[in-house]
Short mmCIF file of N, CA and C in Angstrom, two decimals:
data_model
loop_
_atom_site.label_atom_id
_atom_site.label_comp_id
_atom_site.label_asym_id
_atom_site.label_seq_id
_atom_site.Cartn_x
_atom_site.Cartn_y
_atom_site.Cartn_z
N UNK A 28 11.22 1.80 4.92
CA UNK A 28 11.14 2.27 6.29
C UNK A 28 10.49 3.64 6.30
N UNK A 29 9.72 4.00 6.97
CA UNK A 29 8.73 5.08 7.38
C UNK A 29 9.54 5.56 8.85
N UNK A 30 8.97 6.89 8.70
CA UNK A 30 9.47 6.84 10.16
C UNK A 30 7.89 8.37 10.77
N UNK A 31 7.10 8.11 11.77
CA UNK A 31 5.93 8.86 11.92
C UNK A 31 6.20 10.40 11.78
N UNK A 32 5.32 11.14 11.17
CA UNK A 32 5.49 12.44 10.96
C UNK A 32 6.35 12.88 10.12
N UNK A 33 7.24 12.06 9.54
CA UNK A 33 7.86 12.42 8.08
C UNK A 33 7.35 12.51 7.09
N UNK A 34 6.41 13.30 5.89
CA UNK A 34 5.96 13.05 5.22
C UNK A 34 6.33 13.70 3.71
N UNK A 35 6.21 13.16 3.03
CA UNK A 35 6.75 13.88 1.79
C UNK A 35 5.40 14.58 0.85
N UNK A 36 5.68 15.37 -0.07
CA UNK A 36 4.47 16.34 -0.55
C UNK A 36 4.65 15.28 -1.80
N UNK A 37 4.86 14.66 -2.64
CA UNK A 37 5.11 13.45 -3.59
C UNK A 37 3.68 12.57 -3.26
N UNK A 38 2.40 12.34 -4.01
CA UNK A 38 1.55 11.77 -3.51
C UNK A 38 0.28 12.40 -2.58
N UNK A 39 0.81 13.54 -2.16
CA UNK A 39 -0.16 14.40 -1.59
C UNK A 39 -1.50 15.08 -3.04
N UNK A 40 -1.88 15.74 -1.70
CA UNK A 40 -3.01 16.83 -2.33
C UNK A 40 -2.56 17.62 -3.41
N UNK A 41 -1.48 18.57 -2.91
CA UNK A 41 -1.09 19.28 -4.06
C UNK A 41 -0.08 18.74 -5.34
N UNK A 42 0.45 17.86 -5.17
CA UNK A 42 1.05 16.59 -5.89
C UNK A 42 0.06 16.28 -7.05
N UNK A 43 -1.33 15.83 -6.47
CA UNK A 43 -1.96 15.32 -7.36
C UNK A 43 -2.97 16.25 -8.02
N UNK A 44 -2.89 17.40 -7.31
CA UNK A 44 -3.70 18.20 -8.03
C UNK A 44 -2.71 19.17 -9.44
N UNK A 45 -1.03 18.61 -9.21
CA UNK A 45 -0.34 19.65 -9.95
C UNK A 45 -0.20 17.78 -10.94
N UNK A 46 -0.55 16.82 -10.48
CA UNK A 46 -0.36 15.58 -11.82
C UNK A 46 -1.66 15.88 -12.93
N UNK A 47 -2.55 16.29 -12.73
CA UNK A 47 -3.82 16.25 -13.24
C UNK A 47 -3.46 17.33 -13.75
N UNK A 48 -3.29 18.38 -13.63
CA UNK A 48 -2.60 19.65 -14.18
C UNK A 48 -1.86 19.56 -15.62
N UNK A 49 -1.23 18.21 -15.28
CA UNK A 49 -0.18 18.54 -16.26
C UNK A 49 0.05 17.40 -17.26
N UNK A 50 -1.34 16.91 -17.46
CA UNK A 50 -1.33 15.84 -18.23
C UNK A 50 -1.11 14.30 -17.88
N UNK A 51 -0.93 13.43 -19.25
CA UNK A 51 -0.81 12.06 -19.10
C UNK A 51 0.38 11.90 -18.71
N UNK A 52 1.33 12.55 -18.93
CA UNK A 52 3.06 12.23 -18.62
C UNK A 52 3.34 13.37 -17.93
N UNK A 53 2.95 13.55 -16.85
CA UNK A 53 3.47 14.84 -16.08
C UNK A 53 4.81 14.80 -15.52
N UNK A 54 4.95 15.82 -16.05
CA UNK A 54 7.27 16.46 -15.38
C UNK A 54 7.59 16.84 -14.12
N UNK A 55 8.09 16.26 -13.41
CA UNK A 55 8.37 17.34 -11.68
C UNK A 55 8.25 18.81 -12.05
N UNK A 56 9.16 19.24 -12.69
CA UNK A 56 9.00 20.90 -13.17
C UNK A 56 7.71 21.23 -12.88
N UNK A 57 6.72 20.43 -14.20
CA UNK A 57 5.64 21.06 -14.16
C UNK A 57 4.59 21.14 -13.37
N UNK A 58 4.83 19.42 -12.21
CA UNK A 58 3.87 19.81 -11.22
C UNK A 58 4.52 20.95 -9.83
N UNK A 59 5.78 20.83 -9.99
CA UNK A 59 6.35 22.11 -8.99
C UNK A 59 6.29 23.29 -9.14
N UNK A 60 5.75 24.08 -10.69
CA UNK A 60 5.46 25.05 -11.33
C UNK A 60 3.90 24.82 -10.79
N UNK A 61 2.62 24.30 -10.87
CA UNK A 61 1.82 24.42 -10.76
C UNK A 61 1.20 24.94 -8.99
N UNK A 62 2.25 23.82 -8.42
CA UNK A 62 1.95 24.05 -6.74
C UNK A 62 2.50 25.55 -6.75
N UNK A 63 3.23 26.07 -6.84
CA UNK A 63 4.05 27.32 -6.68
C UNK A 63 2.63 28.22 -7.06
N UNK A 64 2.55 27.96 -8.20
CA UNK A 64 1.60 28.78 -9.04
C UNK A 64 0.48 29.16 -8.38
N UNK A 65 -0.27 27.37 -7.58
CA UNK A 65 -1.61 27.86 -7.33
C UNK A 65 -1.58 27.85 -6.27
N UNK A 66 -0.93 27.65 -5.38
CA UNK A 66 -0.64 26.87 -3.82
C UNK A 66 -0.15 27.72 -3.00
N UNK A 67 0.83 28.65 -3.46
CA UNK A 67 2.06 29.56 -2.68
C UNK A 67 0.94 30.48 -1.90
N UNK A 68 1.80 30.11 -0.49
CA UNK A 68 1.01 30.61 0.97
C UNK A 68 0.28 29.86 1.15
N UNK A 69 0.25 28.62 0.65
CA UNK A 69 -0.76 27.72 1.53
C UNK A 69 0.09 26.93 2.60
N UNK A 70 -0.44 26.40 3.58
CA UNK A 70 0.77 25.68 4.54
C UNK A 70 1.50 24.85 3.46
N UNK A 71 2.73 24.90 3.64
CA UNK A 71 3.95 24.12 2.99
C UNK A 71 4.66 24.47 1.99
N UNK A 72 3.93 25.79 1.26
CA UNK A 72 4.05 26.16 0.16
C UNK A 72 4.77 27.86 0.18
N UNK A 73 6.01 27.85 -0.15
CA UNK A 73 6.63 29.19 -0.46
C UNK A 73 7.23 29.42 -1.11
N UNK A 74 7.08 30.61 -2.22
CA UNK A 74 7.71 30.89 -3.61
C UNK A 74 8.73 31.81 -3.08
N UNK A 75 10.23 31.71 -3.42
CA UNK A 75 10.56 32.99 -3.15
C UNK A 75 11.93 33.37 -4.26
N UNK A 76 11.18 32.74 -5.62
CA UNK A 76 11.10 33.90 -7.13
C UNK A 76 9.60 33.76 -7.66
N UNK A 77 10.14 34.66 -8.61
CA UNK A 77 8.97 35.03 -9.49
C UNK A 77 8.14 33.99 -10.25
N UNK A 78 6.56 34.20 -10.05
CA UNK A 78 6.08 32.49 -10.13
C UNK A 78 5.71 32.62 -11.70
N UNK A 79 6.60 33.22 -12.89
CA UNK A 79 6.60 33.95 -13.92
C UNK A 79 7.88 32.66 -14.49
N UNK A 80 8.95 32.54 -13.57
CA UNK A 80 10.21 32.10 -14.10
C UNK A 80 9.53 30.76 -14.71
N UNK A 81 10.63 30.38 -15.43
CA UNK A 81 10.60 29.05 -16.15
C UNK A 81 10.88 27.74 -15.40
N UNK A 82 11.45 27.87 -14.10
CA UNK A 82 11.59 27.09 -13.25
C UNK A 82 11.39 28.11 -11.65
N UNK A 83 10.37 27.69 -10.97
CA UNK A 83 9.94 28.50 -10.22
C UNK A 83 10.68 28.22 -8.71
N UNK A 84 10.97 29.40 -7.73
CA UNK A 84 11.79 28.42 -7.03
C UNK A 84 11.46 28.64 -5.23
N UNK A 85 11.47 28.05 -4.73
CA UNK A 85 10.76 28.00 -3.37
C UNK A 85 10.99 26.61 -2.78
N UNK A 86 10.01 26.45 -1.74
CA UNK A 86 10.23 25.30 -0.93
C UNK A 86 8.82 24.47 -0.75
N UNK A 87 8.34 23.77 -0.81
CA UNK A 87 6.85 22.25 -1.18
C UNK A 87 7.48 21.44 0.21
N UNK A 88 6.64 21.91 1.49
CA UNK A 88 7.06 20.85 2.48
C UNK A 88 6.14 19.85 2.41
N UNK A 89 6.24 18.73 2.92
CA UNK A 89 5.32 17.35 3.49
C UNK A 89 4.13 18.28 4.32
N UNK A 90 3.17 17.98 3.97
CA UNK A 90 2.13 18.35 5.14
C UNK A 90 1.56 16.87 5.78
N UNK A 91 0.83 17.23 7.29
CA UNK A 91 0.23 15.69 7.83
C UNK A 91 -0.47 15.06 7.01
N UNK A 92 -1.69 15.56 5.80
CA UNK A 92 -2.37 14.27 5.16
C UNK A 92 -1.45 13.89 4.06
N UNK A 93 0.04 14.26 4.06
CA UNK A 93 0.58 13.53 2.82
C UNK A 93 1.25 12.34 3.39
N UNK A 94 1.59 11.19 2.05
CA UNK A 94 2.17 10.19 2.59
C UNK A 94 3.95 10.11 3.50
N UNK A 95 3.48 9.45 4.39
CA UNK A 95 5.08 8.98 4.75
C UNK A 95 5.81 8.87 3.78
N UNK A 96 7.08 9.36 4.05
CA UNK A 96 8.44 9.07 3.70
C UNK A 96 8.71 8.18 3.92
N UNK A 97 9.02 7.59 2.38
CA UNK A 97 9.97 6.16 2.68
C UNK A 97 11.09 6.07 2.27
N UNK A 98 11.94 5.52 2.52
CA UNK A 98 13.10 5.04 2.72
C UNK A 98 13.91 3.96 2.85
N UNK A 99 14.84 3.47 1.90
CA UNK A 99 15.75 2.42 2.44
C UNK A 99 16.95 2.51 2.97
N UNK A 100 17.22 2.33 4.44
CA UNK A 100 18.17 2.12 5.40
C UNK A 100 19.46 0.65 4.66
N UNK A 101 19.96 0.80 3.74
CA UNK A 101 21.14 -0.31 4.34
C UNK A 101 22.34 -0.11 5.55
N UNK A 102 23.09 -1.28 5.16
CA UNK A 102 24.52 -1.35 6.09
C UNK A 102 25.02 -2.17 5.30
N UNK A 103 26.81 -2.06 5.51
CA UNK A 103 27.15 -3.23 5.34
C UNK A 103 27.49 -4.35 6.22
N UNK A 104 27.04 -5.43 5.90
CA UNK A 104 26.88 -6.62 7.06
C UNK A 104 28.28 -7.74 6.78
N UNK A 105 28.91 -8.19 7.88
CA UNK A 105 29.83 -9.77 7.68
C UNK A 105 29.23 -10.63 7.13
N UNK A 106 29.67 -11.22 6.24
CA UNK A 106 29.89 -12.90 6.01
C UNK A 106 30.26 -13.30 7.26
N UNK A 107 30.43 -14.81 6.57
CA UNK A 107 30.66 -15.81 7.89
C UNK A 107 32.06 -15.50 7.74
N UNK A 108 32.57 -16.39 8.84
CA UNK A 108 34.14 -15.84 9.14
C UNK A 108 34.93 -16.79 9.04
N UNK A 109 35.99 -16.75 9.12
CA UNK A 109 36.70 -18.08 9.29
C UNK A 109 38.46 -17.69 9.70
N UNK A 110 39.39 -18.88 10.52
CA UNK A 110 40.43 -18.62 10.53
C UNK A 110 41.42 -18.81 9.41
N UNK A 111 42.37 -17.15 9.11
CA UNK A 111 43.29 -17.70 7.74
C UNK A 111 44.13 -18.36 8.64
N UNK A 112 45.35 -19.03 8.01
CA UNK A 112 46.13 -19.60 8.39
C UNK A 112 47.49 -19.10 7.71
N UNK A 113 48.61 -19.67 7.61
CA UNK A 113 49.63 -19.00 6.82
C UNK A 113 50.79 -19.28 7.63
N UNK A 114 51.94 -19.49 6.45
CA UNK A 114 53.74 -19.81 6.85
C UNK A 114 53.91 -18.37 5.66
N UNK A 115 55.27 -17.79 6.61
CA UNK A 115 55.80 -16.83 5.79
C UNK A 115 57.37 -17.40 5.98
N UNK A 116 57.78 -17.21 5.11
CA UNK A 116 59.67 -18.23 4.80
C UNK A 116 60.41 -16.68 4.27
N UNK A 117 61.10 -16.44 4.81
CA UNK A 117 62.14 -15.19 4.13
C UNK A 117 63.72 -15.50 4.67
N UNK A 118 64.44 -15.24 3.74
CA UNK A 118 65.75 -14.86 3.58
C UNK A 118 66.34 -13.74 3.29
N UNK A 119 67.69 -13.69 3.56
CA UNK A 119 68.61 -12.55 3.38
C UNK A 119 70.15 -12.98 3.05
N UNK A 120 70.75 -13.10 2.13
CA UNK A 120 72.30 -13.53 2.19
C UNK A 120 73.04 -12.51 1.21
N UNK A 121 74.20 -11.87 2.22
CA UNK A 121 74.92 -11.08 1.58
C UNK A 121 76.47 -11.77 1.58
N UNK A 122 77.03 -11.27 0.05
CA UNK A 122 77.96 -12.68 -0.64
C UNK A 122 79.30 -11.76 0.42
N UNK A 123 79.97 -12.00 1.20
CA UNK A 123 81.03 -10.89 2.24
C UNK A 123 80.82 -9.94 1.88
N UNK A 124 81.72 -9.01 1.58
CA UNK A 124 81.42 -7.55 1.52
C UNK A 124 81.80 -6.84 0.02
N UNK A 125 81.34 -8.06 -0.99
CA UNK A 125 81.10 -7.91 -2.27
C UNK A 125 80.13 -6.63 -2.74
N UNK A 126 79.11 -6.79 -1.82
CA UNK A 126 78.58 -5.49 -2.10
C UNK A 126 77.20 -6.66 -2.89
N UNK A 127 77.14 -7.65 -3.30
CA UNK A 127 75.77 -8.28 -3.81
C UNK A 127 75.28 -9.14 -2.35
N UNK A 128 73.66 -8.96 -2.93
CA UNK A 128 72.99 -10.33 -2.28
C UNK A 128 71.81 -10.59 -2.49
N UNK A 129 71.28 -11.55 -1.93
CA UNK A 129 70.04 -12.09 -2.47
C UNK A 129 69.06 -11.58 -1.03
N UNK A 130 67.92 -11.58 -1.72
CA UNK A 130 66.59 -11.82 -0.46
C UNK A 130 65.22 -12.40 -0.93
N UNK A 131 64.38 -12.96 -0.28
CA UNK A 131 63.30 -13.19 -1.11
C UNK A 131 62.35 -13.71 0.25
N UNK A 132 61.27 -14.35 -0.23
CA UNK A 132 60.18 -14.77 0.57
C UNK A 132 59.36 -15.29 -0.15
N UNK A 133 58.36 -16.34 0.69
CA UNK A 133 57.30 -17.04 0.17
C UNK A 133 56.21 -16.94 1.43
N UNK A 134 55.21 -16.54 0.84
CA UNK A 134 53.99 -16.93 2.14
C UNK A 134 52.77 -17.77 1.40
N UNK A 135 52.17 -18.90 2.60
CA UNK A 135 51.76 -19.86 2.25
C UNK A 135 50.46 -19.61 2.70
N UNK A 136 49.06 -19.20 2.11
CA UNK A 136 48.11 -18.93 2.96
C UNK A 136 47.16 -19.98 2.27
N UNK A 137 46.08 -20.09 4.08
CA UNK A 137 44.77 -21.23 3.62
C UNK A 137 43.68 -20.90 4.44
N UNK A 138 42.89 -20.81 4.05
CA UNK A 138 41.29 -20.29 4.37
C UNK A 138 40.61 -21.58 4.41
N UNK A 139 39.47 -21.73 4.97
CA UNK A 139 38.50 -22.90 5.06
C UNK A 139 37.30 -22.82 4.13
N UNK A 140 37.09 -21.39 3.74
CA UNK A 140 36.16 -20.82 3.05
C UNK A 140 36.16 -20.84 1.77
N UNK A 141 36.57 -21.99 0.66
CA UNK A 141 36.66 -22.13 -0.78
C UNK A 141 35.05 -21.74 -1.25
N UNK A 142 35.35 -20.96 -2.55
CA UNK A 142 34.06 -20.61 -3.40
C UNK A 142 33.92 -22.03 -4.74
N UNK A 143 32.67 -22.39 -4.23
CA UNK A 143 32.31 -23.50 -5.18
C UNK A 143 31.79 -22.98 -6.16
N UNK A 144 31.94 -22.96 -7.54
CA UNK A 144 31.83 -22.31 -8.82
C UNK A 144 30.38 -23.25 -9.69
N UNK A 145 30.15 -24.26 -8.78
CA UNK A 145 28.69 -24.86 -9.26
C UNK A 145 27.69 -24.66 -8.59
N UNK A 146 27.90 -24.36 -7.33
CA UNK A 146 26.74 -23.53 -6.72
C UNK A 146 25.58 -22.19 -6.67
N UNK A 147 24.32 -22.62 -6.39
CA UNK A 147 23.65 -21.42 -7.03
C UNK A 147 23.66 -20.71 -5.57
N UNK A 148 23.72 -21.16 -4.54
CA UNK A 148 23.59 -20.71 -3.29
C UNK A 148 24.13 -19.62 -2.82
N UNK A 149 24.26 -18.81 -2.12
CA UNK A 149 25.06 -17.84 -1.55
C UNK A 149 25.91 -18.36 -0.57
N UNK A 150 27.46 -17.52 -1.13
CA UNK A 150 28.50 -18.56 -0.46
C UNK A 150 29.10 -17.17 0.35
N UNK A 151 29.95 -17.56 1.19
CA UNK A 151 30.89 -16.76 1.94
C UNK A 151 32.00 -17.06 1.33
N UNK A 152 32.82 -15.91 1.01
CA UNK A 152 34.14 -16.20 0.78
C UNK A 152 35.24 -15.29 0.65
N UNK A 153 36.45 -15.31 1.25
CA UNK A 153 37.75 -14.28 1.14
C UNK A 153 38.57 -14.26 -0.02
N UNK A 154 37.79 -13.28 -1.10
CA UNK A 154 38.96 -13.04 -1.66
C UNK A 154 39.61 -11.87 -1.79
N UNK A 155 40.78 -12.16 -2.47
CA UNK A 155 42.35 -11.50 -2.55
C UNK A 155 43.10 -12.66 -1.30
N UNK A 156 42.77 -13.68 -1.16
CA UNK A 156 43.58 -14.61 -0.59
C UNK A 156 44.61 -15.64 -1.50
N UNK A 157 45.61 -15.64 -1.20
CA UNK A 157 46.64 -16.25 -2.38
C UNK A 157 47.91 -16.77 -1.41
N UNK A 158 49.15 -17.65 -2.27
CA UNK A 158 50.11 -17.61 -1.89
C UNK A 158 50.75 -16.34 -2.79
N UNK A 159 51.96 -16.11 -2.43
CA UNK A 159 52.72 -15.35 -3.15
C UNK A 159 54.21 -15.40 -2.22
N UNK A 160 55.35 -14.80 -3.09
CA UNK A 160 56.50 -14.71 -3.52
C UNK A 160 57.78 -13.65 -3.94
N UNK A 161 58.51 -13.55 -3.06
CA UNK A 161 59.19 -12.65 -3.72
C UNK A 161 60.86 -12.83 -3.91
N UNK A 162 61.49 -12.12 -5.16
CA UNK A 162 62.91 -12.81 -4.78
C UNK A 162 63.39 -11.52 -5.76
N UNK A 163 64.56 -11.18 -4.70
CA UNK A 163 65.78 -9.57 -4.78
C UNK A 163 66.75 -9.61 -4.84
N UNK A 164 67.56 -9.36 -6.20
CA UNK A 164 68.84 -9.61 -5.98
C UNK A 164 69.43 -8.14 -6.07
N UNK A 165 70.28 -8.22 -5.36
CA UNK A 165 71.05 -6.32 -5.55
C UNK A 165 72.31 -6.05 -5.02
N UNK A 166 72.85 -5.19 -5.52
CA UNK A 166 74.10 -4.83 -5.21
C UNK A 166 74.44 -3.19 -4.70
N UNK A 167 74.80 -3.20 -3.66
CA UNK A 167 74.74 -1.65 -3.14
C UNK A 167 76.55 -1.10 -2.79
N UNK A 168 77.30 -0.58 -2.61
CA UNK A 168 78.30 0.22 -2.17
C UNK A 168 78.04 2.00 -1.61
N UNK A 169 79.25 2.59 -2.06
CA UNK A 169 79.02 4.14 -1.53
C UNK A 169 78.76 4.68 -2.95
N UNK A 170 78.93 4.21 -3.96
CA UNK A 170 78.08 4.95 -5.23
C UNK A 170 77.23 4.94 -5.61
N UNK A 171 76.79 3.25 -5.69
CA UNK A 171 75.45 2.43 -5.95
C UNK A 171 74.55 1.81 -5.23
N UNK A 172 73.55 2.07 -5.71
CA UNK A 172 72.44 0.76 -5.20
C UNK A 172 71.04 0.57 -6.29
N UNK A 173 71.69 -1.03 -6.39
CA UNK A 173 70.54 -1.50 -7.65
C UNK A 173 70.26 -2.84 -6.92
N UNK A 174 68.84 -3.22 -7.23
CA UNK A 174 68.08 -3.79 -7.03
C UNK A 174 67.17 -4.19 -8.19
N UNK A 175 67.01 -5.59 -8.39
CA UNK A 175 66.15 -6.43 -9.78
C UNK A 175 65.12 -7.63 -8.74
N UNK A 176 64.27 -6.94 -8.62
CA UNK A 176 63.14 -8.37 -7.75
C UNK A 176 62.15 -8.40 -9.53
N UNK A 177 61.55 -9.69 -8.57
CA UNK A 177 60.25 -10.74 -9.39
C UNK A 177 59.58 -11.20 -8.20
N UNK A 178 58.34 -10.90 -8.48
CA UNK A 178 57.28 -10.93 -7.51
C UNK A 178 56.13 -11.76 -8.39
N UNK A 179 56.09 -13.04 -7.57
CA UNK A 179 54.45 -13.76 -7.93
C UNK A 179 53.80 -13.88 -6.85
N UNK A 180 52.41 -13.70 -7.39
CA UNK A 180 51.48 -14.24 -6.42
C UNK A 180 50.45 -15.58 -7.51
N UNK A 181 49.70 -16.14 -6.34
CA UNK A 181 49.14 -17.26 -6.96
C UNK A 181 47.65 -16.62 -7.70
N UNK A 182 46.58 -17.74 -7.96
CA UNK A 182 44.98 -17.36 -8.13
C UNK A 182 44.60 -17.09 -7.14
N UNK A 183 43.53 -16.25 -7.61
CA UNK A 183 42.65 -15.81 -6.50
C UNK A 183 41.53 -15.26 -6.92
N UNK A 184 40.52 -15.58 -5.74
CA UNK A 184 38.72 -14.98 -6.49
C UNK A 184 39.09 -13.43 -5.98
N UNK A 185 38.87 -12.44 -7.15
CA UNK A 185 38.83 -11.17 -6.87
C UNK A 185 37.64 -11.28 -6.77
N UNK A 186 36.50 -11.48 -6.75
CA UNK A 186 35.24 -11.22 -6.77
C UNK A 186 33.96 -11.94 -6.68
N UNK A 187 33.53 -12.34 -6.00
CA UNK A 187 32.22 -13.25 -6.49
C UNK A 187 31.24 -12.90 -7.08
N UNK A 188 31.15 -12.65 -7.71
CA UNK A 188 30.00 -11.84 -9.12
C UNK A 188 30.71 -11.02 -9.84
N UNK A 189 30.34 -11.11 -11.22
CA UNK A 189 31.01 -9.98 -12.49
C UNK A 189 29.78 -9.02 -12.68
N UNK A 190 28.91 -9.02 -11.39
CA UNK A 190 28.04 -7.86 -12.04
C UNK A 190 26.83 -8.61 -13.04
N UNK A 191 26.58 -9.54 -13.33
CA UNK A 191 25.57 -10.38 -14.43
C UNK A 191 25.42 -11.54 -14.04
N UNK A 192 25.35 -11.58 -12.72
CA UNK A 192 24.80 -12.87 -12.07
C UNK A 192 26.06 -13.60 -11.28
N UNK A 193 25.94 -15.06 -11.03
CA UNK A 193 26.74 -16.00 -10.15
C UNK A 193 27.67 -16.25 -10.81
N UNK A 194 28.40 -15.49 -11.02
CA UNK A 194 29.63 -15.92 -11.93
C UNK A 194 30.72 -14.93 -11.21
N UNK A 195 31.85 -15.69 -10.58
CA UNK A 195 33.22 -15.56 -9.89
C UNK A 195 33.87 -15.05 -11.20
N UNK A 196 34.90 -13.88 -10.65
CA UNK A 196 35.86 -13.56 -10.94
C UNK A 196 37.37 -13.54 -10.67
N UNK A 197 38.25 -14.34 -10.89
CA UNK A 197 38.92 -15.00 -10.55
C UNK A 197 40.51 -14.06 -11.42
N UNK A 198 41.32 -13.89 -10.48
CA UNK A 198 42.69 -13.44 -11.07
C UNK A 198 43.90 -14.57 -10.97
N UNK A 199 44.43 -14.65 -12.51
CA UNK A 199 45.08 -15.81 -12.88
C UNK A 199 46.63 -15.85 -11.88
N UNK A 200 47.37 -16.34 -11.72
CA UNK A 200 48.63 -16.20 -11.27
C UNK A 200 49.44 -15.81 -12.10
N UNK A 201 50.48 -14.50 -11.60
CA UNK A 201 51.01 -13.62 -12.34
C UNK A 201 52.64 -13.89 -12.00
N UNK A 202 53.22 -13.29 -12.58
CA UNK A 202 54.29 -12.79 -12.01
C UNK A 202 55.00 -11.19 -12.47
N UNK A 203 55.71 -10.68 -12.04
CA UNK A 203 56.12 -9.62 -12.45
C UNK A 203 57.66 -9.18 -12.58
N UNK A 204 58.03 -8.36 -12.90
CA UNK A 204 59.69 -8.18 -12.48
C UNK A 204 59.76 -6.31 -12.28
#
């Protein structure tokens, strides 16, 4: 993307007169040392250290015969969409006033959007979508309170690409305590 009257000094006049300057493999340094050098006070061109230093230092604006500035503009854009769906089941039972009890939960989730793992195509897809699970047993009074849960969740595509092409990354079903 260009945008009119933006222009960068990269490709210009004094650009190419400081590439020729400075050889077959010319260094930014050295063509920004050269413009400074031969250029300073010309429109675009202002030194303001010593054009002596080892890195010279000032400002090289775009003038009109240099090229546009270019640029790439992204965003990030949606996939396609889809409705999740989902049952969440929870409990709570405390044994009278024992001071123990249980709690736990299960949620049941489903997407329409499965990632096909033979496809070369570009797919849409939600992941970190899973079922998962939880279950708490504990015992509290006026001295204590302890609590021992185990928490699973199911598979799930963490990722659709590992970074080296069409290849899903996928997190196994865990559990924990």
């Amino acid at each position: 993307t260009t945008v009119p009257g933006l222009t960068t000094p990269i490709g210009g006049a004094y650009w190419k007169a400081g590439a020729a300057a400075c050889g077959a493999n010319p260094q930014p340094l050295c063509i920004r040392n050269y413009i400074f050098r031969n250029y300073n006070g010309q429109p675009g061109v202002t030194a303001t250290g010593p054009l002596t230093d080892a890195e010279v230092l000032g400002t090289i604006s775009g003038q009109a015969s240099d090229p546009l500035l270019s640029f790439l503009i992204t965003k990030p854009s949606n996939e396609a969409g889809d409705n999740i769906k989902g049952l969440e089941l929870n409990f709570q039972h405390l044994f009278g006033s024992s001071g123990f009890g249980v709690s736990g939960n299960y949620t049941w989730v489903k997407t329409g959007l499965k990632y096909d793992n033979t496809s070369l195509t570009t797919q849409s897809a939600l992941p970190g979508v899973s079922d998962s699970a939880n279950l708490v047993g504990f015992y509290e009074d006026d001295t204590w309170s302890v609590r021992a849960a185990y928490n699973w969740r199911g598979e799930f595509l963490a990722q659709k690409t590992d970074g080296a092409g069409n290849n899903p990354v996928y997190t196994e079903a865990y559990g924990q305590e």
